[in-house]
JSON list of C-alpha atoms and ligand atoms in Angstrom, two decimals:
[
{"chain": "A", "resi": 1, "resn": "MET", "atom": "CA", "xyz": [-9.93, 115.89, 30.08]},
{"chain": "A", "resi": 2, "resn": "LEU", "atom": "CA", "xyz": [-11.81, 115.29, 33.27]},
{"chain": "A", "resi": 3, "resn": "GLY", "atom": "CA", "xyz": [-12.54, 111.66, 33.07]},
{"chain": "A", "resi": 4, "resn": "MET", "atom": "CA", "xyz": [-13.05, 111.76, 29.21]},
{"chain": "A", "resi": 5, "resn": "HIS", "atom": "CA", "xyz": [-9.85, 110.24, 28.16]},
{"chain": "A", "resi": 6, "resn": "SER", "atom": "CA", "xyz": [-10.90, 108.07, 25.26]},
{"chain": "A", "resi": 7, "resn": "ASP", "atom": "CA", "xyz": [-8.63, 106.66, 22.66]},
{"chain": "A", "resi": 8, "resn": "PRO", "atom": "CA", "xyz": [-8.77, 109.25, 19.91]},
{"chain": "A", "resi": 9, "resn": "ASP", "atom": "CA", "xyz": [-8.68, 106.59, 17.03]},
{"chain": "A", "resi": 10, "resn": "ILE", "atom": "CA", "xyz": [-11.54, 104.56, 18.33]},
{"chain": "A", "resi": 11, "resn": "SER", "atom": "CA", "xyz": [-13.63, 107.72, 19.29]},
{"chain": "A", "resi": 12, "resn": "TRP", "atom": "CA", "xyz": [-13.08, 109.04, 15.98]},
{"chain": "A", "resi": 13, "resn": "ALA", "atom": "CA", "xyz": [-14.27, 105.98, 14.27]},
{"chain": "A", "resi": 14, "resn": "LYS", "atom": "CA", "xyz": [-17.33, 105.77, 16.57]},
{"chain": "A", "resi": 15, "resn": "ALA", "atom": "CA", "xyz": [-18.35, 109.27, 16.14]},
{"chain": "A", "resi": 16, "resn": "TRP", "atom": "CA", "xyz": [-18.29, 109.25, 12.34]},
{"chain": "A", "resi": 17, "resn": "HIS", "atom": "CA", "xyz": [-21.08, 106.79, 11.99]},
{"chain": "A", "resi": 18, "resn": "LYS", "atom": "CA", "xyz": [-22.30, 106.41, 8.31]},
{"chain": "A", "resi": 19, "resn": "LEU", "atom": "CA", "xyz": [-26.01, 106.61, 9.08]},
{"chain": "A", "resi": 20, "resn": "ILE", "atom": "CA", "xyz": [-25.83, 109.81, 11.24]},
{"chain": "A", "resi": 21, "resn": "PRO", "atom": "CA", "xyz": [-25.69, 113.43, 10.01]},
{"chain": "A", "resi": 22, "resn": "SER", "atom": "CA", "xyz": [-22.20, 115.20, 10.46]},
{"chain": "A", "resi": 23, "resn": "LYS", "atom": "CA", "xyz": [-23.53, 117.92, 12.79]},
{"chain": "A", "resi": 24, "resn": "VAL", "atom": "CA", "xyz": [-24.48, 115.00, 15.29]},
{"chain": "A", "resi": 25, "resn": "SER", "atom": "CA", "xyz": [-21.25, 113.32, 14.79]},
{"chain": "A", "resi": 26, "resn": "CYS", "atom": "CA", "xyz": [-19.43, 116.64, 15.50]},
{"chain": "A", "resi": 27, "resn": "LEU", "atom": "CA", "xyz": [-21.47, 116.93, 18.84]},
{"chain": "A", "resi": 28, "resn": "VAL", "atom": "CA", "xyz": [-20.57, 113.29, 19.75]},
{"chain": "A", "resi": 29, "resn": "TRP", "atom": "CA", "xyz": [-16.95, 113.86, 18.80]},
{"chain": "A", "resi": 30, "resn": "ARG", "atom": "CA", "xyz": [-16.78, 116.96, 21.08]},
{"chain": "A", "resi": 31, "resn": "LEU", "atom": "CA", "xyz": [-18.55, 114.84, 23.71]},
{"chain": "A", "resi": 32, "resn": "PHE", "atom": "CA", "xyz": [-15.85, 112.22, 23.56]},
{"chain": "A", "resi": 33, "resn": "GLN", "atom": "CA", "xyz": [-13.34, 114.97, 24.02]},
{"chain": "A", "resi": 34, "resn": "ASN", "atom": "CA", "xyz": [-15.19, 116.73, 26.73]},
{"chain": "A", "resi": 35, "resn": "ARG", "atom": "CA", "xyz": [-15.43, 119.70, 24.57]},
{"chain": "A", "resi": 36, "resn": "VAL", "atom": "CA", "xyz": [-19.11, 120.22, 24.49]},
{"chain": "A", "resi": 37, "resn": "ALA", "atom": "CA", "xyz": [-20.14, 123.87, 25.43]},
{"chain": "A", "resi": 38, "resn": "THR", "atom": "CA", "xyz": [-21.55, 122.59, 28.71]},
{"chain": "A", "resi": 39, "resn": "LYS", "atom": "CA", "xyz": [-21.37, 125.30, 31.56]},
{"chain": "A", "resi": 40, "resn": "ASP", "atom": "CA", "xyz": [-18.18, 123.87, 33.41]},
{"chain": "A", "resi": 41, "resn": "ASN", "atom": "CA", "xyz": [-16.45, 124.06, 29.99]},
{"chain": "A", "resi": 42, "resn": "LEU", "atom": "CA", "xyz": [-17.63, 127.56, 29.21]},
{"chain": "A", "resi": 43, "resn": "SER", "atom": "CA", "xyz": [-16.44, 128.69, 32.83]},
{"chain": "A", "resi": 44, "resn": "ARG", "atom": "CA", "xyz": [-13.09, 127.21, 32.48]},
{"chain": "A", "resi": 45, "resn": "ARG", "atom": "CA", "xyz": [-12.81, 129.15, 29.04]},
{"chain": "A", "resi": 46, "resn": "GLY", "atom": "CA", "xyz": [-13.87, 132.32, 30.97]},
{"chain": "A", "resi": 47, "resn": "VAL", "atom": "CA", "xyz": [-17.08, 132.66, 28.79]},
{"chain": "A", "resi": 48, "resn": "ILE", "atom": "CA", "xyz": [-19.58, 132.77, 31.67]},
{"chain": "A", "resi": 49, "resn": "GLY", "atom": "CA", "xyz": [-19.06, 133.16, 35.38]},
{"chain": "A", "resi": 50, "resn": "GLN", "atom": "CA", "xyz": [-18.73, 130.89, 38.28]},
{"chain": "A", "resi": 51, "resn": "GLY", "atom": "CA", "xyz": [-22.04, 131.93, 39.66]},
{"chain": "A", "resi": 52, "resn": "SER", "atom": "CA", "xyz": [-24.27, 130.45, 36.87]},
{"chain": "A", "resi": 53, "resn": "LEU", "atom": "CA", "xyz": [-23.07, 126.75, 36.47]},
{"chain": "A", "resi": 54, "resn": "GLN", "atom": "CA", "xyz": [-26.30, 124.94, 37.89]},
{"chain": "A", "resi": 55, "resn": "CYS", "atom": "CA", "xyz": [-27.81, 122.31, 35.67]},
{"chain": "A", "resi": 56, "resn": "VAL", "atom": "CA", "xyz": [-30.79, 123.65, 33.76]},
{"chain": "A", "resi": 57, "resn": "GLY", "atom": "CA", "xyz": [-32.64, 120.38, 34.46]},
{"chain": "A", "resi": 58, "resn": "GLU", "atom": "CA", "xyz": [-33.30, 121.93, 37.94]},
{"chain": "A", "resi": 59, "resn": "CYS", "atom": "CA", "xyz": [-32.11, 118.77, 39.51]},
{"chain": "A", "resi": 60, "resn": "GLY", "atom": "CA", "xyz": [-29.98, 120.67, 42.15]},
{"chain": "A", "resi": 61, "resn": "VAL", "atom": "CA", "xyz": [-26.62, 119.84, 40.80]},
{"chain": "A", "resi": 62, "resn": "GLU", "atom": "CA", "xyz": [-24.33, 122.86, 41.14]},
{"chain": "A", "resi": 63, "resn": "GLU", "atom": "CA", "xyz": [-22.17, 122.32, 38.18]},
{"chain": "A", "resi": 64, "resn": "GLU", "atom": "CA", "xyz": [-23.28, 121.20, 34.62]},
{"chain": "A", "resi": 65, "resn": "SER", "atom": "CA", "xyz": [-20.81, 118.97, 33.09]},
{"chain": "A", "resi": 66, "resn": "ALA", "atom": "CA", "xyz": [-21.12, 116.75, 29.97]},
{"chain": "A", "resi": 67, "resn": "SER", "atom": "CA", "xyz": [-21.14, 113.63, 32.03]},
{"chain": "A", "resi": 68, "resn": "HIS", "atom": "CA", "xyz": [-23.85, 115.00, 34.36]},
{"chain": "A", "resi": 69, "resn": "LEU", "atom": "CA", "xyz": [-25.97, 116.25, 31.48]},
{"chain": "A", "resi": 70, "resn": "PHE", "atom": "CA", "xyz": [-25.86, 113.31, 29.11]},
{"chain": "A", "resi": 71, "resn": "PHE", "atom": "CA", "xyz": [-25.50, 110.43, 31.65]},
{"chain": "A", "resi": 72, "resn": "GLU", "atom": "CA", "xyz": [-26.22, 111.32, 35.34]},
{"chain": "A", "resi": 73, "resn": "CYS", "atom": "CA", "xyz": [-28.87, 114.07, 35.48]},
{"chain": "A", "resi": 74, "resn": "PRO", "atom": "CA", "xyz": [-32.15, 112.56, 36.78]},
{"chain": "A", "resi": 75, "resn": "VAL", "atom": "CA", "xyz": [-33.86, 114.86, 34.29]},
{"chain": "A", "resi": 76, "resn": "PHE", "atom": "CA", "xyz": [-32.10, 114.75, 31.04]},
{"chain": "A", "resi": 77, "resn": "ALA", "atom": "CA", "xyz": [-30.25, 111.42, 31.59]},
{"chain": "A", "resi": 78, "resn": "GLY", "atom": "CA", "xyz": [-33.77, 109.88, 32.47]},
{"chain": "A", "resi": 79, "resn": "VAL", "atom": "CA", "xyz": [-33.89, 109.50, 28.71]},
{"chain": "A", "resi": 80, "resn": "TRP", "atom": "CA", "xyz": [-31.75, 106.36, 28.88]},
{"chain": "A", "resi": 81, "resn": "TYR", "atom": "CA", "xyz": [-34.02, 104.58, 31.32]},
{"chain": "A", "resi": 82, "resn": "ARG", "atom": "CA", "xyz": [-37.03, 105.15, 28.90]},
{"chain": "A", "resi": 83, "resn": "ILE", "atom": "CA", "xyz": [-35.03, 104.22, 25.64]},
{"chain": "A", "resi": 84, "resn": "CYS", "atom": "CA", "xyz": [-34.02, 100.89, 27.40]},
{"chain": "A", "resi": 85, "resn": "LYS", "atom": "CA", "xyz": [-37.56, 100.28, 28.33]},
{"chain": "A", "resi": 86, "resn": "TRP", "atom": "CA", "xyz": [-38.69, 100.95, 24.88]},
{"chain": "A", "resi": 87, "resn": "LEU", "atom": "CA", "xyz": [-36.04, 98.37, 23.72]},
{"chain": "A", "resi": 88, "resn": "GLY", "atom": "CA", "xyz": [-37.06, 95.88, 26.27]},
{"chain": "A", "resi": 89, "resn": "VAL", "atom": "CA", "xyz": [-33.73, 95.78, 28.23]},
{"chain": "A", "resi": 90, "resn": "SER", "atom": "CA", "xyz": [-32.49, 97.19, 31.55]},
{"chain": "A", "resi": 91, "resn": "THR", "atom": "CA", "xyz": [-29.09, 98.17, 32.63]},
{"chain": "A", "resi": 92, "resn": "VAL", "atom": "CA", "xyz": [-26.93, 100.54, 34.72]},
{"chain": "A", "resi": 93, "resn": "PHE", "atom": "CA", "xyz": [-24.77, 102.76, 32.18]},
{"chain": "A", "resi": 94, "resn": "HIS", "atom": "CA", "xyz": [-21.28, 104.06, 32.43]},
{"chain": "A", "resi": 95, "resn": "ASN", "atom": "CA", "xyz": [-21.16, 107.76, 32.72]},
{"chain": "A", "resi": 96, "resn": "GLU", "atom": "CA", "xyz": [-18.47, 108.52, 30.17]},
{"chain": "A", "resi": 97, "resn": "GLY", "atom": "CA", "xyz": [-19.42, 109.02, 26.55]},
{"chain": "A", "resi": 98, "resn": "LEU", "atom": "CA", "xyz": [-17.44, 106.32, 24.54]},
{"chain": "A", "resi": 99, "resn": "SER", "atom": "CA", "xyz": [-17.97, 103.42, 27.24]},
{"chain": "A", "resi": 100, "resn": "HIS", "atom": "CA", "xyz": [-21.46, 104.42, 27.31]},
{"chain": "A", "resi": 101, "resn": "LEU", "atom": "CA", "xyz": [-21.97, 103.92, 23.54]},
{"chain": "A", "resi": 102, "resn": "GLU", "atom": "CA", "xyz": [-20.02, 100.71, 23.55]},
{"chain": "A", "resi": 103, "resn": "GLN", "atom": "CA", "xyz": [-22.22, 99.48, 26.41]},
{"chain": "A", "resi": 104, "resn": "PHE", "atom": "CA", "xyz": [-25.32, 100.54, 24.47]},
{"chain": "A", "resi": 105, "resn": "GLU", "atom": "CA", "xyz": [-24.24, 98.88, 21.45]},
{"chain": "A", "resi": 106, "resn": "GLY", "atom": "CA", "xyz": [-23.99, 95.40, 23.36]},
{"chain": "A", "resi": 107, "resn": "LEU", "atom": "CA", "xyz": [-27.44, 95.75, 24.87]},
{"chain": "A", "resi": 108, "resn": "THR", "atom": "CA", "xyz": [-29.73, 93.55, 22.94]},
{"chain": "A", "resi": 109, "resn": "GLY", "atom": "CA", "xyz": [-27.69, 91.81, 20.34]},
{"chain": "A", "resi": 110, "resn": "ILE", "atom": "CA", "xyz": [-24.52, 91.18, 18.46]},
{"chain": "A", "resi": 111, "resn": "GLY", "atom": "CA", "xyz": [-23.13, 91.52, 14.98]},
{"chain": "A", "resi": 112, "resn": "ARG", "atom": "CA", "xyz": [-22.23, 94.42, 12.83]},
{"chain": "A", "resi": 113, "resn": "VAL", "atom": "CA", "xyz": [-25.73, 95.19, 11.35]},
{"chain": "A", "resi": 114, "resn": "PHE", "atom": "CA", "xyz": [-27.17, 95.36, 14.76]},
{"chain": "A", "resi": 115, "resn": "VAL", "atom": "CA", "xyz": [-24.51, 97.47, 16.33]},
{"chain": "A", "resi": 116, "resn": "ASP", "atom": "CA", "xyz": [-24.78, 99.86, 13.53]},
{"chain": "A", "resi": 117, "resn": "ARG", "atom": "CA", "xyz": [-28.56, 100.18, 14.01]},
{"chain": "A", "resi": 118, "resn": "VAL", "atom": "CA", "xyz": [-28.88, 100.27, 17.65]},
{"chain": "A", "resi": 119, "resn": "SER", "atom": "CA", "xyz": [-26.03, 102.91, 17.91]},
{"chain": "A", "resi": 120, "resn": "VAL", "atom": "CA", "xyz": [-28.34, 105.26, 15.71]},
{"chain": "A", "resi": 121, "resn": "ILE", "atom": "CA", "xyz": [-30.74, 105.43, 18.77]},
{"chain": "A", "resi": 122, "resn": "TRP", "atom": "CA", "xyz": [-27.80, 106.23, 20.94]},
{"chain": "A", "resi": 123, "resn": "PHE", "atom": "CA", "xyz": [-26.79, 109.25, 18.64]},
{"chain": "A", "resi": 124, "resn": "ALA", "atom": "CA", "xyz": [-30.22, 110.36, 18.48]},
{"chain": "A", "resi": 125, "resn": "SER", "atom": "CA", "xyz": [-30.55, 110.33, 22.17]},
{"chain": "A", "resi": 126, "resn": "ILE", "atom": "CA", "xyz": [-27.53, 112.43, 22.63]},
{"chain": "A", "resi": 127, "resn": "TRP", "atom": "CA", "xyz": [-28.68, 114.76, 20.01]},
{"chain": "A", "resi": 128, "resn": "CYS", "atom": "CA", "xyz": [-32.19, 115.22, 21.75]},
{"chain": "A", "resi": 129, "resn": "ILE", "atom": "CA", "xyz": [-30.64, 115.75, 25.08]},
{"chain": "A", "resi": 130, "resn": "TRP", "atom": "CA", "xyz": [-28.52, 118.48, 23.95]},
{"chain": "A", "resi": 131, "resn": "LYS", "atom": "CA", "xyz": [-31.35, 120.19, 21.85]},
{"chain": "A", "resi": 132, "resn": "ALA", "atom": "CA", "xyz": [-33.72, 120.09, 24.82]},
{"chain": "A", "resi": 133, "resn": "ARG", "atom": "CA", "xyz": [-30.99, 121.55, 27.17]},
{"chain": "A", "resi": 134, "resn": "ASN", "atom": "CA", "xyz": [-30.47, 124.18, 24.71]},
{"chain": "A", "resi": 135, "resn": "ASP", "atom": "CA", "xyz": [-34.11, 124.98, 24.26]},
{"chain": "A", "resi": 136, "resn": "LYS", "atom": "CA", "xyz": [-34.26, 125.35, 27.89]},
{"chain": "A", "resi": 137, "resn": "VAL", "atom": "CA", "xyz": [-31.04, 127.57, 28.14]},
{"chain": "A", "resi": 138, "resn": "PHE", "atom": "CA", "xyz": [-31.80, 129.79, 25.16]},
{"chain": "A", "resi": 139, "resn": "LYS", "atom": "CA", "xyz": [-35.72, 129.62, 24.72]},
{"chain": "A", "resi": 140, "resn": "ASN", "atom": "CA", "xyz": [-36.62, 128.88, 28.24]},
{"chain": "A", "resi": 141, "resn": "LYS", "atom": "CA", "xyz": [-38.76, 125.82, 27.04]},
{"chain": "A", "resi": 142, "resn": "GLU", "atom": "CA", "xyz": [-39.72, 123.37, 29.64]},
{"chain": "A", "resi": 143, "resn": "VAL", "atom": "CA", "xyz": [-38.03, 119.85, 29.37]},
{"chain": "A", "resi": 144, "resn": "HIS", "atom": "CA", "xyz": [-40.39, 117.07, 28.78]},
{"chain": "A", "resi": 145, "resn": "ILE", "atom": "CA", "xyz": [-39.03, 113.72, 28.79]},
{"chain": "A", "resi": 146, "resn": "ASP", "atom": "CA", "xyz": [-41.94, 112.37, 26.74]},
{"chain": "A", "resi": 147, "resn": "LYS", "atom": "CA", "xyz": [-41.18, 114.85, 23.83]},
{"chain": "A", "resi": 148, "resn": "ILE", "atom": "CA", "xyz": [-37.40, 113.92, 24.03]},
{"chain": "A", "resi": 149, "resn": "ILE", "atom": "CA", "xyz": [-38.19, 110.17, 23.83]},
{"chain": "A", "resi": 150, "resn": "GLU", "atom": "CA", "xyz": [-40.76, 111.23, 20.82]},
{"chain": "A", "resi": 151, "resn": "SER", "atom": "CA", "xyz": [-37.92, 112.93, 19.08]},
{"chain": "A", "resi": 152, "resn": "VAL", "atom": "CA", "xyz": [-35.36, 110.12, 19.52]},
{"chain": "A", "resi": 153, "resn": "LYS", "atom": "CA", "xyz": [-38.12, 107.51, 18.00]},
{"chain": "A", "resi": 154, "resn": "ILE", "atom": "CA", "xyz": [-38.64, 109.86, 15.09]},
{"chain": "A", "resi": 155, "resn": "LEU", "atom": "CA", "xyz": [-35.12, 110.95, 14.42]},
{"chain": "A", "resi": 156, "resn": "SER", "atom": "CA", "xyz": [-33.65, 107.48, 14.66]},
{"chain": "A", "resi": 157, "resn": "TRP", "atom": "CA", "xyz": [-36.30, 106.13, 12.33]},
{"chain": "A", "resi": 158, "resn": "ASN", "atom": "CA", "xyz": [-35.58, 108.88, 9.78]},
{"chain": "A", "resi": 159, "resn": "TRP", "atom": "CA", "xyz": [-31.80, 108.26, 9.93]},
{"chain": "A", "resi": 160, "resn": "LEU", "atom": "CA", "xyz": [-32.19, 104.45, 9.41]},
{"chain": "A", "resi": 161, "resn": "LYS", "atom": "CA", "xyz": [-35.12, 104.85, 6.85]},
{"chain": "A", "resi": 162, "resn": "PHE", "atom": "CA", "xyz": [-33.48, 107.22, 4.58]},
{"chain": "A", "resi": 163, "resn": "LYS", "atom": "CA", "xyz": [-29.89, 105.35, 4.40]},
{"chain": "A", "resi": 164, "resn": "ALA", "atom": "CA", "xyz": [-30.59, 101.63, 5.34]},
{"chain": "A", "resi": 165, "resn": "SER", "atom": "CA", "xyz": [-31.87, 99.30, 2.84]},
{"chain": "A", "resi": 166, "resn": "ASN", "atom": "CA", "xyz": [-34.61, 96.58, 3.13]},
{"chain": "A", "resi": 167, "resn": "LEU", "atom": "CA", "xyz": [-36.86, 98.66, 5.42]},
{"chain": "A", "resi": 168, "resn": "GLU", "atom": "CA", "xyz": [-40.36, 97.10, 5.03]},
{"chain": "A", "resi": 169, "resn": "TYR", "atom": "CA", "xyz": [-42.19, 98.64, 7.79]},
{"chain": "A", "resi": 170, "resn": "ASN", "atom": "CA", "xyz": [-43.40, 102.08, 9.02]},
{"chain": "A", "resi": 171, "resn": "MET", "atom": "CA", "xyz": [-42.61, 104.32, 11.91]},
{"chain": "A", "resi": 172, "resn": "ALA", "atom": "CA", "xyz": [-45.60, 103.23, 13.83]},
{"chain": "A", "resi": 173, "resn": "HIS", "atom": "CA", "xyz": [-44.09, 99.68, 13.85]},
{"chain": "A", "resi": 174, "resn": "TRP", "atom": "CA", "xyz": [-40.77, 101.06, 14.76]},
{"chain": "A", "resi": 175, "resn": "CYS", "atom": "CA", "xyz": [-42.21, 102.95, 17.91]},
{"chain": "A", "resi": 176, "resn": "LEU", "atom": "CA", "xyz": [-44.20, 99.83, 18.81]},
{"chain": "A", "resi": 177, "resn": "ASN", "atom": "CA", "xyz": [-41.64, 97.21, 18.47]},
{"chain": "A", "resi": 178, "resn": "PRO", "atom": "CA", "xyz": [-38.05, 98.43, 17.62]},
{"chain": "A", "resi": 179, "resn": "ARG", "atom": "CA", "xyz": [-36.53, 95.12, 18.20]},
{"chain": "A", "resi": 180, "resn": "VAL", "atom": "CA", "xyz": [-37.99, 93.65, 15.10]},
{"chain": "A", "resi": 181, "resn": "TYR", "atom": "CA", "xyz": [-36.13, 96.06, 12.89]},
{"chain": "A", "resi": 182, "resn": "LEU", "atom": "CA", "xyz": [-32.92, 96.04, 15.02]},
{"chain": "A", "resi": 183, "resn": "GLY", "atom": "CA", "xyz": [-32.66, 92.40, 14.32]},
{"chain": "A", "resi": 184, "resn": "CYS", "atom": "CA", "xyz": [-33.02, 91.11, 17.93]},
{"chain": "A", "resi": 185, "resn": "PRO", "atom": "CA", "xyz": [-35.11, 88.43, 19.20]},
{"chain": "A", "resi": 186, "resn": "VAL", "atom": "CA", "xyz": [-38.55, 89.70, 19.95]},
{"chain": "A", "resi": 187, "resn": "TYR", "atom": "CA", "xyz": [-38.91, 88.13, 23.19]},
{"chain": "A", "resi": 188, "resn": "ILE", "atom": "CA", "xyz": [-36.24, 87.89, 25.89]},
{"chain": "B", "resi": 201, "resn": "LIG", "atom": "ZN1", "xyz": [-29.15, 117.95, 36.27]}
]
């Protein structure tokens, strides 16, 4: 499994988050199992040739793997730096799916409600990175980190808003100061 050897029970429970659409949970589950259709995996299955494995982020990396795309690529994985800045924290992340999620959950607070909410941002980030990557591969759309970040904020807001209760402020507040809604201290 090439470094993605997470405990199946834990990764299953983590992937099927109650606030997250099932198509996104599916992607995350595949990520935990190293079964996302990245170029290295497609090549191993004989779907694409050895000659076309380069990361579409044009970062110069010769082989697109899930850990590269989602957690290491200076282009796509730059999302995490920006998301941390938005949340008012800084850290150096793991490059493996489940450890990365668990680290993200512990970033700015503790407690079940907080973990449920902050991990929604993590799922949205994974989804938006994958979407931006596919838009580049299949539609030749340029990768714009600002657009990815914007999508993460909107998606995470929508997922939290539609299913969580007691939401008393709007998306503009969310984009400006997510910490208030996440339930962590505003000043650190
Ligand atoms: Zn890359």
